[in-house]
XYZ file of C-alpha atoms in Angstrom:
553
model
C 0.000 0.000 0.000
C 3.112 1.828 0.592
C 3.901 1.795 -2.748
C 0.836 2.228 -4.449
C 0.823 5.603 -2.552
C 3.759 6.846 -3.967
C 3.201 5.656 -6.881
C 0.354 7.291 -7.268
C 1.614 10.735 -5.397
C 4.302 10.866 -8.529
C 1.878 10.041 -11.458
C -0.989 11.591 -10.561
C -2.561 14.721 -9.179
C -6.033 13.586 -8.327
C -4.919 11.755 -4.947
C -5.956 11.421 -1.453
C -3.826 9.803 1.241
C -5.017 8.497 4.456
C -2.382 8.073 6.735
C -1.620 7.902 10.180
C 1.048 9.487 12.327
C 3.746 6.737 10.731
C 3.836 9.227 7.666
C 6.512 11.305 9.556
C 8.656 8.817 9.777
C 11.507 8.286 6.958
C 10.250 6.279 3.920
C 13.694 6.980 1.734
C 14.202 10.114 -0.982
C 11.536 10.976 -3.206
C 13.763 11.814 -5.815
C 15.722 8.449 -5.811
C 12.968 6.672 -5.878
C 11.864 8.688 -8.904
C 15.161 8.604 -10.515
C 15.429 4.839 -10.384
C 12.615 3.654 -13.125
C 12.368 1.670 -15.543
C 11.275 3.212 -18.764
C 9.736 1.056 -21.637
C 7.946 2.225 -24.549
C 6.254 0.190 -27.416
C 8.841 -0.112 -30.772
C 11.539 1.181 -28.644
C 15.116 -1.149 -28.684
C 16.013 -3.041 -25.722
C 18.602 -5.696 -24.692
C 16.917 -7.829 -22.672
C 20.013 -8.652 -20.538
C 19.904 -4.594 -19.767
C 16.342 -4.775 -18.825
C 16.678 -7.924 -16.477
C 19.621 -5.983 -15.015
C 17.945 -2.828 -14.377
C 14.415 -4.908 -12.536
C 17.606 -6.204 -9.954
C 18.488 -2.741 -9.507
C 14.836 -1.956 -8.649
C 15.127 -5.010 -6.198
C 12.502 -7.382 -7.828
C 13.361 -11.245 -7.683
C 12.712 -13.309 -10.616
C 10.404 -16.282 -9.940
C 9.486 -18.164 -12.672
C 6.528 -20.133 -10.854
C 4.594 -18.217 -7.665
C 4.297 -14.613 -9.427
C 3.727 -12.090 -6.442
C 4.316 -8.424 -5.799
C 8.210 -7.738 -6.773
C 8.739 -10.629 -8.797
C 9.184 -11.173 -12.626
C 9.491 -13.922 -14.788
C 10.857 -14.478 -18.480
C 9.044 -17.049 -20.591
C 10.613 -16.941 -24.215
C 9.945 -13.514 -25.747
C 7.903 -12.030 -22.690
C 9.482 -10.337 -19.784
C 6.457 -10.197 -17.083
C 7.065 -7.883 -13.867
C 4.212 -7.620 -11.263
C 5.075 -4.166 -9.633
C 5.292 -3.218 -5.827
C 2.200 -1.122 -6.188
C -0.500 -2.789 -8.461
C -2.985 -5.596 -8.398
C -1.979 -6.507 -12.039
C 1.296 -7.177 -13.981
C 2.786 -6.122 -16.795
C 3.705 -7.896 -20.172
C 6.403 -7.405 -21.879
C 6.138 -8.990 -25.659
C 9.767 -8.637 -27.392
C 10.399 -9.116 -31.582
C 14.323 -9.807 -31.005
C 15.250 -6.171 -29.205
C 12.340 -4.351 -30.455
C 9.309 -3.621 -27.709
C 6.629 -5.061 -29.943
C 3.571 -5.327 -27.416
C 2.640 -3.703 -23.584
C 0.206 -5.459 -21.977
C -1.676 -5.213 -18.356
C -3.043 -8.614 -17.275
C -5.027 -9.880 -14.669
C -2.267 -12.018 -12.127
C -5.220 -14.298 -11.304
C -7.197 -15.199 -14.543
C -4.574 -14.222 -17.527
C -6.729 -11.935 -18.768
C -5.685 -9.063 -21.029
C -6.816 -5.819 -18.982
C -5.766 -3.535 -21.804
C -2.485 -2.284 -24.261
C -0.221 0.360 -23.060
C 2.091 2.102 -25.130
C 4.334 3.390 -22.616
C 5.380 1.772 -18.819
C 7.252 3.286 -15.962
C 8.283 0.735 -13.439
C 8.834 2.063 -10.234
C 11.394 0.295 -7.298
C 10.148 -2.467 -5.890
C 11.601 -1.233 -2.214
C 11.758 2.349 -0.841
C 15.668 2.376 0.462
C 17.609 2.063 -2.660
C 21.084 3.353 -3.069
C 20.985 5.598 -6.163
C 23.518 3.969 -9.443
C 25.658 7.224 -8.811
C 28.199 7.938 -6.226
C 28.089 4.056 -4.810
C 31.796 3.735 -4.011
C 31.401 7.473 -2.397
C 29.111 6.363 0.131
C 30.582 3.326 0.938
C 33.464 5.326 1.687
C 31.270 7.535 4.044
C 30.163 4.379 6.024
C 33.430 3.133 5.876
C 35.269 6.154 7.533
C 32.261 5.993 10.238
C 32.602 2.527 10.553
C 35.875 2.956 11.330
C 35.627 5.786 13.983
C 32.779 3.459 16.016
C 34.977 0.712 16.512
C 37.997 2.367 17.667
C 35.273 4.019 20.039
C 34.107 0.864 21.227
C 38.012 -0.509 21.531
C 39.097 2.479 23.462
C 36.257 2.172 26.242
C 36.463 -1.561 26.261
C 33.780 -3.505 24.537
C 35.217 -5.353 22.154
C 32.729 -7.515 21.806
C 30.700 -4.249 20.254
C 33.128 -3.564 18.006
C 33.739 -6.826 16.808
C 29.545 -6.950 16.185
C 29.022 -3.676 14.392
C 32.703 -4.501 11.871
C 30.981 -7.378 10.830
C 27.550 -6.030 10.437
C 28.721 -3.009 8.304
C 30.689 -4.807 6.312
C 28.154 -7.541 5.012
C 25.551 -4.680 4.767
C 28.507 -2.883 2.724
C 29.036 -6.223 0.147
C 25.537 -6.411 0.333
C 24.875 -2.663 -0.893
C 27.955 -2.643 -3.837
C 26.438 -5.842 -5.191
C 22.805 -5.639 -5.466
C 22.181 -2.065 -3.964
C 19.931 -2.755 -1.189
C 20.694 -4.755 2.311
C 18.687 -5.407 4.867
C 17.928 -2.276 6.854
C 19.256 -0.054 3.930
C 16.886 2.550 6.092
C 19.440 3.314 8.626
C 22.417 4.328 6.359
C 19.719 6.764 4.165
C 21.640 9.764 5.210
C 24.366 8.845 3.098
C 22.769 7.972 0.179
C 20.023 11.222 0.046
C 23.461 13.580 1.035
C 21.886 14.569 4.481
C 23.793 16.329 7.070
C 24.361 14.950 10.412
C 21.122 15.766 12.238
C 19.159 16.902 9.436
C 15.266 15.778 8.867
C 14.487 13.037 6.757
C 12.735 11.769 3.351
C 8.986 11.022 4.226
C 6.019 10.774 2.583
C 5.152 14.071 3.094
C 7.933 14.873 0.301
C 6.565 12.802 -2.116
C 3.212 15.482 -2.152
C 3.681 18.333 -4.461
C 3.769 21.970 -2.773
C 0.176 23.046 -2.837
C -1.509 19.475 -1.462
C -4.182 20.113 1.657
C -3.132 18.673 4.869
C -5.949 17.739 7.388
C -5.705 16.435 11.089
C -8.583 14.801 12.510
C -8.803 14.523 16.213
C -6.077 17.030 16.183
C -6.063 17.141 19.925
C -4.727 13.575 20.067
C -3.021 13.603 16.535
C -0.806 16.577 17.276
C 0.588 15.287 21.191
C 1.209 11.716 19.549
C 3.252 13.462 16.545
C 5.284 15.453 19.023
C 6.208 12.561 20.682
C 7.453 10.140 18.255
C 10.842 11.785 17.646
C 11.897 11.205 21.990
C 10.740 7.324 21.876
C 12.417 6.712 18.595
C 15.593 8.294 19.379
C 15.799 6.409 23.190
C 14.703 2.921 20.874
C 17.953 3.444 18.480
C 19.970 5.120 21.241
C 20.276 1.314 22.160
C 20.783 -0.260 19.138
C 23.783 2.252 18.430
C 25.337 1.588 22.005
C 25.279 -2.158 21.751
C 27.195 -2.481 18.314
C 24.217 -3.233 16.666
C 23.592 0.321 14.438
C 26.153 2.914 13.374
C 25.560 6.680 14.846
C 23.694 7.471 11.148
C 20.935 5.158 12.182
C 19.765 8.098 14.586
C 18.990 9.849 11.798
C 16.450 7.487 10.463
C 13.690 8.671 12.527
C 10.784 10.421 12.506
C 10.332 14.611 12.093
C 10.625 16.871 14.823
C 7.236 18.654 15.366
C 8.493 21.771 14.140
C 10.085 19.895 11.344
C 6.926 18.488 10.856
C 5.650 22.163 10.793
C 7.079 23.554 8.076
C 6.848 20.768 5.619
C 3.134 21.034 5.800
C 1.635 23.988 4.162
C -2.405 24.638 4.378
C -3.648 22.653 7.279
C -7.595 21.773 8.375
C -7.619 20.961 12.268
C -10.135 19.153 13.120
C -11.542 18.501 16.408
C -14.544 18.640 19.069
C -12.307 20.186 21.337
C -9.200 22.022 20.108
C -6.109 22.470 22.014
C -4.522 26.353 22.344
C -1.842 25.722 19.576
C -4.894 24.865 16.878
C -6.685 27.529 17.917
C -3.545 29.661 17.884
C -2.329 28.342 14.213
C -6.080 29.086 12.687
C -6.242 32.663 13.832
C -2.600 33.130 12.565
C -3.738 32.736 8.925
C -7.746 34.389 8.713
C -8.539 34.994 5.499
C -9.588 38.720 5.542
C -12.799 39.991 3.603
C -13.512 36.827 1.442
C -16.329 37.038 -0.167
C -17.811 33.909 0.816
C -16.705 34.087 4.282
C -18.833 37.256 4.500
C -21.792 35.827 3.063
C -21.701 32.539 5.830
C -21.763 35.407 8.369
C -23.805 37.145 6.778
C -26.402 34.535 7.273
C -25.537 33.102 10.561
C -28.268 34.659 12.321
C -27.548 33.223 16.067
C -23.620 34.235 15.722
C -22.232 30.457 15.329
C -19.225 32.527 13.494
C -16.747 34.813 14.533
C -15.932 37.531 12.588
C -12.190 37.952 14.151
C -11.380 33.904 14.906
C -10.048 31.662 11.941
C -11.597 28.918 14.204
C -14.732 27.658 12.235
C -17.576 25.851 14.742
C -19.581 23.458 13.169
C -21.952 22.337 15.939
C -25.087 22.649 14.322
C -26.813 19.003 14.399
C -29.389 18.706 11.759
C -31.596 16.391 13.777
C -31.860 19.383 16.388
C -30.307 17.042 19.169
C -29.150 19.431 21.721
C -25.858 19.065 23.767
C -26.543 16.843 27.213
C -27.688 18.969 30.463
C -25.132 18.551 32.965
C -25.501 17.852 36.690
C -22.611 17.464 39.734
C -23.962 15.611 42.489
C -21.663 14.794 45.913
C -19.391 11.440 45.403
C -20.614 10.095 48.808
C -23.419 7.333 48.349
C -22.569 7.723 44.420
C -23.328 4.137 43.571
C -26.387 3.874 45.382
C -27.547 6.956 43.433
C -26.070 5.472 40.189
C -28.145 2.619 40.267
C -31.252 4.612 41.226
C -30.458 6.710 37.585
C -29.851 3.337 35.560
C -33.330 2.010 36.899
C -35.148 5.028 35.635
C -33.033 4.555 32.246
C -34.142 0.800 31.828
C -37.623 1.473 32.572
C -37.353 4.346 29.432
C -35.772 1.588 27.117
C -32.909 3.942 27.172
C -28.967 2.724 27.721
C -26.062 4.120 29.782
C -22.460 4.756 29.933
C -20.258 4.761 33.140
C -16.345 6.044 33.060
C -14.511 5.194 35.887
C -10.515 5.544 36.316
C -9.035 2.423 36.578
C -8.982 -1.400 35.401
C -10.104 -2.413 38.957
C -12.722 -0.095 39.351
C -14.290 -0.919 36.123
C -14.471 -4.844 36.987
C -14.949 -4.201 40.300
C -18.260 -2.096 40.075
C -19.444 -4.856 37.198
C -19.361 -7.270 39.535
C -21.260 -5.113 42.022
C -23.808 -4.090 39.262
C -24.557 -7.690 37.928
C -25.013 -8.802 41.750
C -27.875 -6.286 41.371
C -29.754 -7.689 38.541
C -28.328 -5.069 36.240
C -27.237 -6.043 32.590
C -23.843 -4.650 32.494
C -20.671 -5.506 30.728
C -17.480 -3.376 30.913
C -14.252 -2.167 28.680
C -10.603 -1.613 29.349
C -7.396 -2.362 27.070
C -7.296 -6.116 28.207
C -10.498 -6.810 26.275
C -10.036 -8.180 22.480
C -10.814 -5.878 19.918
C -13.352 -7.879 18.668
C -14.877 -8.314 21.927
C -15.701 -4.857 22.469
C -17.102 -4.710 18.793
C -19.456 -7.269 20.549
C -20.040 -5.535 23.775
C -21.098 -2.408 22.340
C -23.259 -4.043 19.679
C -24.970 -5.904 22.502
C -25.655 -2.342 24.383
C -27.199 -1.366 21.585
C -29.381 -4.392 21.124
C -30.399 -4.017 24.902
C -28.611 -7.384 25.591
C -26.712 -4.945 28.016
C -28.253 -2.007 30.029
C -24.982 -0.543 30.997
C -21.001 -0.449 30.007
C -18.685 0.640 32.182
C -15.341 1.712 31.096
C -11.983 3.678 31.331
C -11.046 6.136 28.569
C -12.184 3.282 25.404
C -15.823 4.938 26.008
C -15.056 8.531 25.403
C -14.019 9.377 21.554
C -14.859 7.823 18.061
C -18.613 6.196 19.390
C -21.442 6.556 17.942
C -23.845 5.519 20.345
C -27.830 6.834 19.535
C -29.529 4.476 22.204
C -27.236 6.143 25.141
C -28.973 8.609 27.187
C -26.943 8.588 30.206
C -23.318 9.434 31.024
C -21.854 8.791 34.479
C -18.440 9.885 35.258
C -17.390 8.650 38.607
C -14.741 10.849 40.516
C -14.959 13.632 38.087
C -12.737 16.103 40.198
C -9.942 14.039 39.674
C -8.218 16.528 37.565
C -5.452 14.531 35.452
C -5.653 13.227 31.755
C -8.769 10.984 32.092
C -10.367 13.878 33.862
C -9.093 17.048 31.515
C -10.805 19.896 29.859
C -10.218 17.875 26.762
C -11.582 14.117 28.114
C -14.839 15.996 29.619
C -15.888 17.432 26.697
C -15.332 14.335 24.567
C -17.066 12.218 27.148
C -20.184 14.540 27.620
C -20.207 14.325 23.682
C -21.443 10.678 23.855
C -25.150 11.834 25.409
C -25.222 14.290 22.688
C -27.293 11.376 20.196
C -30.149 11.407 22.619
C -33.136 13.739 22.701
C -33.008 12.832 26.854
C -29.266 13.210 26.643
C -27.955 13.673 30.092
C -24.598 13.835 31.947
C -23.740 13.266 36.134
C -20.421 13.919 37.548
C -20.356 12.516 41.014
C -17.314 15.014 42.767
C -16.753 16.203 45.886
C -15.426 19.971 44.416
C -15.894 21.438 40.762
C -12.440 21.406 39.296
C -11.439 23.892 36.413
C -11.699 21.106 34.066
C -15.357 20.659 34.957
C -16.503 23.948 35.100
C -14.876 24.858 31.683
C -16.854 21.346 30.277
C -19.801 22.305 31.504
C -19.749 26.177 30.653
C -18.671 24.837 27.147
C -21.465 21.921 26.808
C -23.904 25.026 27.973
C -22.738 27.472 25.163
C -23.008 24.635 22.620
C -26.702 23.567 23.974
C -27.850 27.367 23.926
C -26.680 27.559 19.949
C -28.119 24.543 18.968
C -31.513 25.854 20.864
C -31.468 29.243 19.221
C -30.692 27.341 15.516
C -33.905 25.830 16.522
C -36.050 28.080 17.219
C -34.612 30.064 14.600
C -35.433 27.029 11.755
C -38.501 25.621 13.448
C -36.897 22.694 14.098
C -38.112 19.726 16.238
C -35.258 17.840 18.033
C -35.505 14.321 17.293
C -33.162 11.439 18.098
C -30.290 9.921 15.660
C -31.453 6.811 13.694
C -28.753 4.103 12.763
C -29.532 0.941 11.743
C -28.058 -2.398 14.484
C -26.458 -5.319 11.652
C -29.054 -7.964 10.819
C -28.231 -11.096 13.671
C -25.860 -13.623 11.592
C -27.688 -16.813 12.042
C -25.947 -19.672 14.032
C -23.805 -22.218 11.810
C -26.547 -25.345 11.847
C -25.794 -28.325 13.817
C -26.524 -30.526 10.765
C -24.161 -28.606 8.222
C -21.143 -28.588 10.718
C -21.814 -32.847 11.233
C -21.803 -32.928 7.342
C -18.398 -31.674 7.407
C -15.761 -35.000 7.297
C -14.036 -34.745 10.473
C -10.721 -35.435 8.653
C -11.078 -32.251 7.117
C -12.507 -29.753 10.259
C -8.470 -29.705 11.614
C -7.955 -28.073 7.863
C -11.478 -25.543 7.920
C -10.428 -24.815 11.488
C -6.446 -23.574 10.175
C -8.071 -21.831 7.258
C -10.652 -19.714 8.890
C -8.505 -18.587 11.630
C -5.921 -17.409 9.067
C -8.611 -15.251 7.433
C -10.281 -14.094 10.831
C -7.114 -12.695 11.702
C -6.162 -11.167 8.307
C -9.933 -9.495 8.811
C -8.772 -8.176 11.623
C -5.771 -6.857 10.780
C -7.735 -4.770 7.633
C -9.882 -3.723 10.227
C -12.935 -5.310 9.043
C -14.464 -6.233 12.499
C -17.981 -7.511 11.273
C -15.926 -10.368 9.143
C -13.787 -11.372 12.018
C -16.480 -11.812 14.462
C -18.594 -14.042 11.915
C -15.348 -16.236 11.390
C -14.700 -16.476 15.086
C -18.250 -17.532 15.484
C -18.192 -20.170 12.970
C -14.783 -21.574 14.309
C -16.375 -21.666 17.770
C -18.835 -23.956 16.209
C -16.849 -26.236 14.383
C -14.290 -26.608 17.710
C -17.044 -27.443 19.739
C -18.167 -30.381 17.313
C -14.498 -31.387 16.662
């Protein structure tokens, strides 16, 4: 996918790339990688030796037999390369020297997807060591080989120095002879030219000047990208100390946020609750007397807009749901009050959310809640992926009256049947108790015409009363829009999956029992490729039907 990106970020302007924060970290120099193609064009003269020669350059293995991504095979006349970046391959047709066909085929079926009349192959890796300067570099590594060892001698580990000679030296072989080695990545400096220190190739240089950058949940994107340079650097500090890595590995490493800042150029933040330095950064650059800005003011008859911010609100909900109300009642007998609240919910149909502060807390209060007839289930990092998928499907279905939960329940759900949020010890101000976690947490009731929100505290902490100011200001806008628009609040409508119907009994006892050790290996393969794409849904079916067949083994 890597490589389909760039590929397609050097071909093409129509392009959209979403990444996560690994995009700061080096990939290898855009304009290596762009230098280092293979050019073929239909009726132009080629030696096929030259051509075979320049696809090992690009690092792509011939394999005559199990054609994958990388590979190429010759059969007669036809050269046929299956690039780093497509779904398809190329064939090449040859009369003697002369390029007399281009063809795109279909790897599984054979079929002809179409005729080109011109191909540019791209590297089948990112880390490459350009054809020029080769022996120049190797010098480079050489001379800094050489410094690290007589380091290493002079304080006494030899057995250091004796590990990183060796490494550098195959890695060197390995480099002058096919141009690649394994972790080619860590001596990139040398080969893009870098100074000692200096930021590296990402994929952000592979976009032209002008692309549009834009940061969702900025307030958790931005504080993860400023920390990934520290952790990397302590990671490689290691590797370099131990023998393992020359010094130029440490420059193999993500951007520095302000690195990161100036290689991005116009920039959407996007967030429920933005942190000062978003804020700060979109009133830095207000565009002054747009026309179209004017008109949006123009007709924003309850003042959504500011005039003077380059912040844009959009908190206008089309259903007319209103932000929660907010109460803060006293800590002491919290529980006993909690369950009173959950009571009322069930009786309404309606479904609620506790946050709590810590592993034990969350199971602990479970435990208390199911010894009180109460349909609960609860969160935290230990549970499987797929079993929270499962959990929070089941609140939905009103399998489950009540989650209870740590910091999993407060961003990215999408909850409609939730009416109720309890946050136990709200005053303890800290990261799960923030301006930021509040707002994002209260946000969950905000899908619910009866959305509400209790803090149980024994003080009101800064943190709280700027949450609950800010929850009021939002409520109060979305109250006016409706007034304003006639609008009648009503609640958000999202369709629960269809129930996947149970594997039958009879099918499963059809299957040879010989053959169930093979299903079994099979489907848990593809349950946990599903997973790792991220489709959930899939997963939980295939766990579901290997539960079935284990059971009947």
């Amino acid at each position: 996918m890597r490589h389909a990106t760039t590929q397609a970020l050097l071909t093409r302007s129509d392009v959209i790339i979403v990444a996560s924060v690994s995009c700061i970290y080096g990939i290898g120099s855009a304009e290596n990688y762009q230098s280092q193609t293979a050019k073929i064009a239909v009726g132009e003269k080629i030696v096929r030796k030259e051509l075979l020669e320049n696809l090992a350059k690009l690092q792509y293995e011939r394999n005559d037999y199990d054609m994958r991504r990388g590979n190429y095979r010759v059969r007669g006349e036809t050269i046929e390369i299956f690039p780093a970046y497509t779904d398809f391959s190329y064939k090449i047709i040859f009369f003697g020297n002369d390029v007399e066909t281009i063809e795109a085929v279909d790897n599984v079926s054979g079929k002809t997807r179409g005729k080109l009349l011109n191909l540019e192959i791209f590297p089948a890796k990112h880390f490459v060591a350009p054809n020029n300067d080769v022996e120049k570099n190797i010098a480079e590594i050489k001379n800094d080989l050489k410094k690290q060892v007589q380091n290493f001698k002079t304080a006494g580990k030899l057995l250091e120095a004796q590990r990183i000679e060796e490494r550098v030296n195959y890695d060197i072989e390995m480099i002058r002879e096919t141009g690649y080695c394994s972790g080619i990545e860590n001596y990139s400096r040398y080969f893009d030219g870098r100074e000692i220190g200096s930021p590296p190739s990402t994929l952000i240089d592979f976009f032209p000047e002008n692309f549009l950058c834009v940061i969702d949940e900025s307030h958790m994107t931005l504080p993860q990208i400023r920390g990934m340079f520290a952790g990397d650097k302590s990671r490689k500090e290691t590797l370099v100390n131990f023998g393992f890595r020359l010094p130029a590995a440490l420059d193999n490493r993500p951007l520095k946020f302000d690195e990161f800042e100036k290689k991005i150029p116009q920039t959407i933040y996007l967030s429920a609750t933005p942190d000062e330095y978003e804020v700060d950064q979109s009133n830095k650059n207000i565009i002054v007397g747009h026309p179209e800005r004017s008109r949006i003011l123009r007709s924003d008859p309850v003042g959504i807009l500011s005039k003077n911010s380059g912040v844009i609100e959009q908190l206008i909900r089309p259903t007319g749901v209103t932000d929660p109300k907010i109460e803060v009642r006293p800590a002491e007998n919290q529980i006993k009050n909690l369950i009173s609240e959950i009571e009322k919910n069930v009786a309404k149909g309606q479904r609620t959310i506790i946050t709590t502060l810590t592993k034990r807390m969350t199971e602990d209060l479970t435990e208390y809640l199911l010894e009180k007839n109460i349909k609960v289930a609860y969160l935290h990092s230990d549970i499987a992926t797929l079993e929270r998928l499962e959990v929070l499907k089941k609140l939905r279905q009103g399998k489950f009256d009540v989650v209870v939960g740590i910091n999993l329940l407060r961003e990215g759900l999408d909850l409609p049947e939730v009416s109720l949020i309890a946050i136990l010890d709200a005053d303890k101000e800290g990261f799960l108790r923030g301006k930021t976690a509040l707002v994002q947490t209260i946000g969950r009731a905000a899908r619910h015409i009866d959305g509400r929100v209790i803090m149980y505290a024994d003080r009101t902490t800064e943190a709280m009363k700027f949450a609950i100011s800010e929850t009021a200001r939002r409520r109060k806008i979305q109250e006016d829009y409706n007034r304003w628009h006639h609008i009648v609040a009503k609640n958000v409508s999202r369709k629960l999956a269809k129930e996947k119907e149970e594997l039958p009994l009879e099918n499963i006892l059809k299957i040879p029992k010989s053959e169930r050790s093979r299903i079994l290996k099979e489907l848990k393969i593809e349950m946990e490729l599903a997973a790792e794409e991220l489709k959930f849904e899939r997963a939980a079916e295939l766990r579901d039907e290997i539960v079935a067949l284990e059971l009947n083994k």
